[in-house]
Short mmCIF file of C-alpha atoms and ligand atoms in Angstrom, two decimals:
data_model
loop_
_atom_site.label_atom_id
_atom_site.label_comp_id
_atom_site.label_asym_id
_atom_site.label_seq_id
_atom_site.Cartn_x
_atom_site.Cartn_y
_atom_site.Cartn_z
CA UNK A 415 126.88 14.60 -33.90
CA UNK A 416 124.38 15.27 -36.64
CA UNK A 417 120.84 14.10 -35.99
CA UNK A 418 119.95 11.32 -38.39
CA UNK A 419 116.59 12.34 -39.79
CA UNK A 420 114.47 9.32 -40.52
CA UNK A 421 111.35 11.22 -41.48
CA UNK A 422 110.71 12.64 -44.92
CA UNK A 423 109.28 15.96 -46.09
CA UNK A 424 107.05 17.74 -46.84
CA UNK A 425 105.62 17.62 -43.32
CA UNK A 426 101.92 18.24 -42.56
CA UNK A 427 101.12 18.00 -38.83
CA UNK A 428 97.33 18.38 -38.69
CA UNK A 429 94.79 16.13 -40.43
CA UNK A 430 91.50 14.46 -39.54
CA UNK A 431 90.02 11.08 -40.39
CA UNK A 432 86.56 9.56 -39.96
CA UNK A 433 87.55 8.80 -36.35
CA UNK A 434 86.49 12.42 -35.85
CA UNK A 435 85.16 14.79 -38.53
CA UNK A 436 87.29 13.88 -41.53
CA UNK A 437 85.57 12.08 -44.40
CA UNK A 438 88.28 9.46 -45.06
CA UNK A 439 89.27 6.46 -42.94
CA UNK A 440 92.72 6.68 -41.31
CA UNK A 441 94.14 4.38 -44.02
CA UNK A 442 92.55 6.43 -46.80
CA UNK A 443 93.95 9.61 -45.24
CA UNK A 444 97.50 8.21 -45.16
CA UNK A 445 97.09 7.08 -48.76
CA UNK A 446 95.86 10.56 -49.74
CA UNK A 447 98.92 12.05 -48.00
CA UNK A 448 101.20 9.83 -50.07
CA UNK A 449 99.36 10.75 -53.28
CA UNK A 450 99.69 14.44 -52.34
CA UNK A 451 103.46 13.94 -52.20
CA UNK A 452 103.84 14.35 -48.43
CA UNK A 453 106.61 12.53 -46.59
CA UNK A 454 105.23 12.99 -43.07
CA UNK A 455 101.65 13.26 -41.85
CA UNK A 456 100.26 13.65 -38.33
CA UNK A 457 96.87 12.12 -37.56
CA UNK A 458 95.14 14.58 -35.23
CA UNK A 459 91.54 13.53 -34.74
CA UNK A 460 89.50 15.49 -32.22
CA UNK A 461 89.79 14.04 -28.69
CA UNK A 462 90.63 10.52 -29.88
CA UNK A 463 93.50 8.18 -30.68
CA UNK A 464 91.22 5.49 -32.12
CA UNK A 465 92.74 5.90 -35.60
CA UNK A 466 96.40 5.45 -34.60
CA UNK A 467 96.67 1.70 -35.23
CA UNK A 468 95.09 1.79 -38.69
CA UNK A 469 97.10 4.89 -39.70
CA UNK A 470 100.34 3.28 -38.46
CA UNK A 471 99.75 0.19 -40.55
CA UNK A 472 98.95 2.34 -43.59
CA UNK A 473 102.09 4.46 -43.05
CA UNK A 474 104.19 1.28 -43.26
CA UNK A 475 102.50 0.24 -46.49
CA UNK A 476 102.73 3.71 -48.04
CA UNK A 477 106.32 4.35 -46.82
CA UNK A 478 105.28 7.54 -45.08
CA UNK A 479 106.27 8.83 -41.66
CA UNK A 480 103.30 9.02 -39.29
CA UNK A 481 103.26 11.25 -36.22
CA UNK A 482 100.49 10.00 -33.92
CA UNK A 483 98.57 12.94 -32.49
CA UNK A 484 95.27 14.43 -31.48
CA UNK A 485 93.47 17.78 -31.51
CA UNK A 486 92.33 18.17 -27.93
CA UNK A 487 89.28 20.34 -27.23
CA UNK A 488 89.84 22.96 -24.56
CA UNK A 489 87.76 25.95 -23.58
CA UNK A 490 88.00 29.31 -21.90
CA UNK A 491 84.51 30.64 -21.17
CA UNK A 492 82.84 30.67 -24.62
CA UNK A 493 86.06 30.43 -26.58
CA UNK A 494 86.87 27.02 -28.01
CA UNK A 495 90.66 26.54 -28.10
CA UNK A 496 92.16 23.57 -29.94
CA UNK A 497 95.36 22.02 -28.66
CA UNK A 498 97.36 19.77 -30.97
CA UNK A 499 99.18 17.06 -29.04
CA UNK A 500 101.86 14.83 -30.51
CA UNK A 501 103.58 11.61 -29.44
CA UNK A 502 101.82 11.25 -26.06
CA UNK A 503 101.07 7.98 -24.30
CA UNK A 504 97.57 7.00 -25.52
CA UNK A 505 97.08 4.91 -22.36
CA UNK A 506 97.91 7.67 -19.87
CA UNK A 507 95.02 7.41 -17.40
CA UNK A 508 94.64 11.11 -16.52
CA UNK A 509 94.65 12.20 -20.14
CA UNK A 510 92.35 9.34 -21.16
CA UNK A 511 89.86 10.26 -18.44
CA UNK A 512 89.68 13.83 -19.72
CA UNK A 513 89.37 12.72 -23.37
CA UNK A 514 86.54 10.38 -22.40
CA UNK A 515 84.78 13.16 -20.49
CA UNK A 516 85.06 15.53 -23.47
CA UNK A 517 83.75 12.94 -25.94
CA UNK A 518 80.76 12.19 -23.68
CA UNK A 519 80.04 15.93 -23.34
CA UNK A 520 80.27 16.34 -27.12
CA UNK A 521 77.76 13.52 -27.59
CA UNK A 522 75.11 14.89 -25.24
CA UNK A 523 75.67 18.42 -26.55
CA UNK A 524 75.13 17.19 -30.14
CA UNK A 525 71.96 15.35 -29.10
CA UNK A 526 70.64 18.51 -27.44
CA UNK A 527 71.47 20.66 -30.46
CA UNK A 528 69.76 18.20 -32.80
CA UNK A 529 66.66 18.11 -30.56
CA UNK A 530 66.43 21.91 -30.81
CA UNK A 531 67.10 21.99 -34.56
CA UNK A 532 64.51 19.21 -34.96
CA UNK A 533 61.79 21.54 -33.68
CA UNK A 534 62.24 23.75 -36.75
CA UNK A 535 63.67 21.36 -39.36
CA UNK A 536 63.07 17.77 -40.37
CA UNK A 537 66.11 16.28 -38.60
CA UNK A 538 66.51 13.42 -36.13
CA UNK A 539 69.33 11.95 -34.08
CA UNK A 540 69.25 8.89 -36.36
CA UNK A 541 70.11 11.20 -39.29
CA UNK A 542 73.25 12.24 -37.42
CA UNK A 543 74.15 8.68 -36.46
CA UNK A 544 73.93 7.76 -40.14
CA UNK A 545 76.77 10.24 -40.77
CA UNK A 546 79.16 8.94 -38.09
CA UNK A 547 81.27 5.84 -37.68
CA UNK A 548 80.65 3.92 -34.41
CA UNK A 549 83.78 5.15 -32.61
CA UNK A 550 83.79 8.70 -33.98
CA UNK A 551 84.13 11.83 -31.87
CA UNK A 552 80.82 13.52 -32.67
CA UNK A 553 80.80 17.19 -33.60
CA UNK A 554 78.89 19.85 -35.47
CA UNK A 555 80.32 18.58 -38.80
CA UNK A 556 78.25 15.40 -38.41
CA UNK A 557 75.13 17.48 -37.75
CA UNK A 558 76.09 19.48 -40.85
CA UNK A 559 76.32 16.28 -42.91
CA UNK A 560 72.88 15.22 -41.66
CA UNK A 561 71.46 18.65 -42.60
CA UNK A 562 72.99 18.27 -46.07
CA UNK A 563 71.54 14.74 -46.43
CA UNK A 564 68.11 16.12 -45.50
CA UNK A 565 68.43 18.93 -48.03
CA UNK A 566 68.56 21.74 -45.46
CA UNK A 567 72.06 22.87 -46.55
CA UNK A 568 74.18 22.57 -49.70
CA UNK A 569 77.37 21.46 -47.96
CA UNK A 570 79.13 21.53 -44.58
CA UNK A 571 80.37 25.09 -44.99
CA UNK A 572 76.86 26.32 -45.83
CA UNK A 573 75.42 24.53 -42.78
CA UNK A 574 78.07 26.17 -40.57
CA UNK A 575 77.31 29.59 -42.03
CA UNK A 576 73.60 29.16 -41.43
CA UNK A 577 71.87 26.68 -39.10
CA UNK A 578 75.00 25.78 -37.09
CA UNK A 579 76.16 29.37 -36.66
CA UNK A 580 75.77 30.56 -33.07
CA UNK A 581 73.61 33.42 -34.36
CA UNK A 582 70.97 30.89 -35.48
CA UNK A 583 70.30 30.06 -31.84
CA UNK A 584 70.91 26.29 -31.87
CA UNK A 585 74.58 26.42 -30.93
CA UNK A 586 75.59 25.07 -27.59
CA UNK A 587 79.09 24.75 -26.10
CA UNK A 588 80.32 21.52 -24.49
CA UNK A 589 82.55 20.77 -21.53
CA UNK A 590 86.28 20.94 -22.24
CA UNK A 591 89.24 21.49 -19.91
CA UNK A 592 91.05 24.78 -19.56
CA UNK A 593 94.02 24.99 -22.01
CA UNK A 594 96.58 25.21 -19.18
CA UNK A 595 95.27 22.00 -17.62
CA UNK A 596 95.21 20.37 -21.06
CA UNK A 597 98.84 21.36 -21.68
CA UNK A 598 99.83 19.89 -18.30
CA UNK A 599 97.97 16.65 -19.06
CA UNK A 600 99.60 16.30 -22.48
CA UNK A 601 103.10 16.94 -21.09
CA UNK A 602 102.50 14.53 -18.18
CA UNK A 603 101.59 11.90 -20.80
CA UNK A 604 104.93 12.53 -22.56
CA UNK A 605 103.34 14.56 -25.36
CA UNK A 606 104.19 17.78 -27.15
CA UNK A 607 101.44 20.49 -27.12
CA UNK A 608 100.92 23.09 -29.85
CA UNK A 609 98.01 25.56 -30.00
CA UNK A 610 96.08 24.96 -33.23
CA UNK A 611 95.17 27.95 -35.43
CA UNK A 612 95.79 30.46 -32.59
CA UNK A 613 95.06 33.53 -34.70
CA UNK A 614 91.46 32.66 -35.50
CA UNK A 615 88.59 34.89 -34.46
CA UNK A 616 87.34 34.70 -30.90
CA UNK A 617 90.43 33.48 -29.08
CA UNK A 618 92.43 36.73 -28.95
CA UNK A 619 92.13 36.94 -25.15
CA UNK A 620 93.32 33.38 -24.73
CA UNK A 621 96.55 34.06 -26.63
CA UNK A 622 97.14 37.53 -25.16
CA UNK A 623 100.70 37.84 -23.85
CA UNK A 624 99.86 37.18 -20.18
CA UNK A 625 97.80 34.01 -20.82
CA UNK A 626 100.31 32.78 -23.36
CA UNK A 627 103.03 33.18 -20.74
CA UNK A 628 101.04 30.97 -18.35
CA UNK A 629 100.68 28.35 -21.07
CA UNK A 630 104.41 28.48 -21.83
CA UNK A 631 105.13 27.93 -18.13
CA UNK A 632 102.76 24.94 -18.23
CA UNK A 633 104.82 23.40 -21.05
CA UNK A 634 103.47 24.74 -24.33
CA UNK A 635 105.79 23.80 -27.21
CA UNK A 636 104.51 25.82 -30.12
CA UNK A 637 101.95 27.73 -32.14
CA UNK A 638 100.40 26.61 -35.43
CA UNK A 639 100.87 29.96 -37.16
CA UNK A 640 100.79 28.69 -40.76
CA UNK A 641 97.11 27.74 -41.12
CA UNK A 642 94.52 29.13 -43.53
CA UNK A 643 92.14 30.21 -40.76
CA UNK A 644 94.70 32.42 -38.99
CA UNK A 645 94.12 36.14 -39.54
CA UNK A 646 97.13 38.20 -40.66
CA UNK A 647 97.28 40.81 -37.86
CA UNK A 648 97.14 38.46 -34.85
CA UNK A 649 99.46 36.06 -36.70
CA UNK A 650 102.09 38.78 -36.97
CA UNK A 651 101.75 39.56 -33.27
CA UNK A 652 101.99 35.87 -32.35
CA UNK A 653 105.16 35.43 -34.44
CA UNK A 654 106.71 38.12 -32.22
CA UNK A 655 105.47 36.45 -29.04
CA UNK A 656 106.68 33.05 -30.26
CA UNK A 657 110.18 34.52 -30.67
CA UNK A 658 109.97 36.17 -27.25
CA UNK A 659 108.86 32.98 -25.46
CA UNK A 660 111.01 30.56 -27.46
CA UNK A 661 107.98 28.79 -28.94
CA UNK A 662 108.29 26.78 -32.13
CA UNK A 663 106.07 27.56 -35.11
CA UNK A 664 104.28 24.88 -37.12
CA UNK A 665 102.31 24.94 -40.36
CA UNK A 666 99.64 22.48 -41.44
CA UNK A 667 96.58 21.91 -43.57
CA UNK A 668 93.91 20.79 -41.06
CA UNK A 669 92.68 18.49 -43.83
CA UNK A 670 89.18 17.02 -43.34
CA UNK A 671 88.81 15.10 -46.63
CA UNK A 672 85.86 16.53 -48.52
CA UNK A 673 84.54 18.08 -45.29
CA UNK A 674 86.57 21.28 -45.74
CA UNK A 675 88.34 22.94 -48.67
CA UNK A 676 91.75 22.57 -46.90
CA UNK A 677 94.22 20.57 -49.02
CA UNK A 678 96.95 18.26 -47.71
CA UNK A 679 100.30 20.04 -47.65
CA UNK A 680 98.88 23.52 -48.23
CA UNK A 681 100.97 24.58 -45.22
CA UNK A 682 103.94 22.62 -43.92
CA UNK A 683 106.27 22.46 -40.92
CA UNK A 684 110.05 22.91 -41.03
CA UNK A 685 112.15 19.75 -40.51
CA UNK A 686 114.04 21.20 -37.52
CA UNK A 687 110.72 21.84 -35.73
CA UNK A 688 109.69 18.22 -36.27
CA UNK A 689 113.14 17.17 -35.00
CA UNK A 690 112.39 18.98 -31.74
CA UNK A 691 108.88 17.51 -31.48
CA UNK A 692 110.34 14.01 -31.90
CA UNK A 693 113.09 14.79 -29.38
CA UNK A 694 110.55 15.96 -26.79
CA UNK A 695 107.83 13.36 -27.46
CA UNK A 696 108.24 10.54 -24.98
CA UNK A 697 104.83 8.86 -24.85
CA UNK A 698 104.67 7.35 -28.34
CA UNK A 699 107.09 6.90 -31.22
CA UNK A 700 106.76 8.11 -34.80
CA UNK A 701 106.09 5.36 -37.33
CA UNK A 702 108.84 5.40 -39.96
CA UNK A 703 107.16 3.64 -42.85
P1 AMP B 2294 82.49 21.38 -32.85
O1 AMP B 2294 83.83 21.10 -32.23
O2 AMP B 2294 81.58 20.23 -32.75
O3 AMP B 2294 81.88 22.64 -32.32
O4 AMP B 2294 82.74 21.61 -34.39
C1 AMP B 2294 83.85 22.35 -34.81
C2 AMP B 2294 84.46 21.63 -35.99
O5 AMP B 2294 83.72 21.96 -37.13
C3 AMP B 2294 85.89 22.07 -36.26
O6 AMP B 2294 86.77 21.06 -35.87
C4 AMP B 2294 85.97 22.24 -37.74
O7 AMP B 2294 86.71 21.20 -38.33
C5 AMP B 2294 84.56 22.13 -38.24
N1 AMP B 2294 84.16 23.37 -38.92
C6 AMP B 2294 84.10 24.61 -38.39
N2 AMP B 2294 83.68 25.50 -39.30
C7 AMP B 2294 83.49 24.80 -40.44
C8 AMP B 2294 83.07 25.16 -41.75
N3 AMP B 2294 82.75 26.41 -42.06
N4 AMP B 2294 82.99 24.18 -42.68
C9 AMP B 2294 83.30 22.91 -42.37
N5 AMP B 2294 83.71 22.52 -41.16
C10 AMP B 2294 83.80 23.45 -40.20
FE1 FE B 2295 87.44 19.41 -37.24
FE1 FE B 2296 90.73 22.94 -34.90
ZN1 ZN B 2297 91.63 20.35 -36.88
#
């Protein structure tokens, strides 16, 4: 029997709202997705599902399909590894506990970074708070916005290239679970895990064949290989490993509103891959608006 596809294309499975470091509210993001001509958008705020309800309502109004998701922070030593998670149960207690722990760690880490930056630049924690919404997952982008507001940087990208770069000496990592544990938590919550931008600099070891194999055994579904920050050589290698391990490949924009140059729909995911994500996602349902 043919699968009746209720979602529409084009499909973009990675976008942020002001619930994390995007510059648009969840409703504005869904509206922007409709204006950009997308048929399906996933909301994947960092370590939070706080935007799901608003995005779901907007998807109904805009007649768009919404895939509820998250970009979960994980870490291996100094390498920050982002795990996209789709259609998981947002009330799963083990996953929620870890998300809460990561958000708390992000908050104190940001406060510590701002205290250190504040020694050399006119910048206070209140400046950062002025750039965040009350529920937001706080990250370096909010510090960047505060630096821009204070005139210490021209835009987010410039702040990242300068004061927020680890070479400047203010950078600090934050607690995040190991990717294997994160994959297990997402699967246990009925979700579908995909490594975000796996061919970016600094995470080569993490996606080496042996570690990737461990992640596949833990339940990894796919790799986001179509993403502007992936480098060509490791991407080619990961396409081969994806075929070898039976991993699905996704493509997405990682849109952050005006916070990044990434444009909605600049990379997209094939309909049959979304079919499999929906078939495997058991913790939450897509919203067919
Ligand atoms: P954090 O997780 O707090 O260390 O901050 C990392 C976040 O900053 C990522 O999710 C990116 O969205 C964002 N980011 C990283 N590099 C840049 C950049 N050059 N310009 C704008 N945003 C960036
Ligand atoms: Fe981000
Ligand atoms: Fe990311
Ligand atoms: Zn992202």
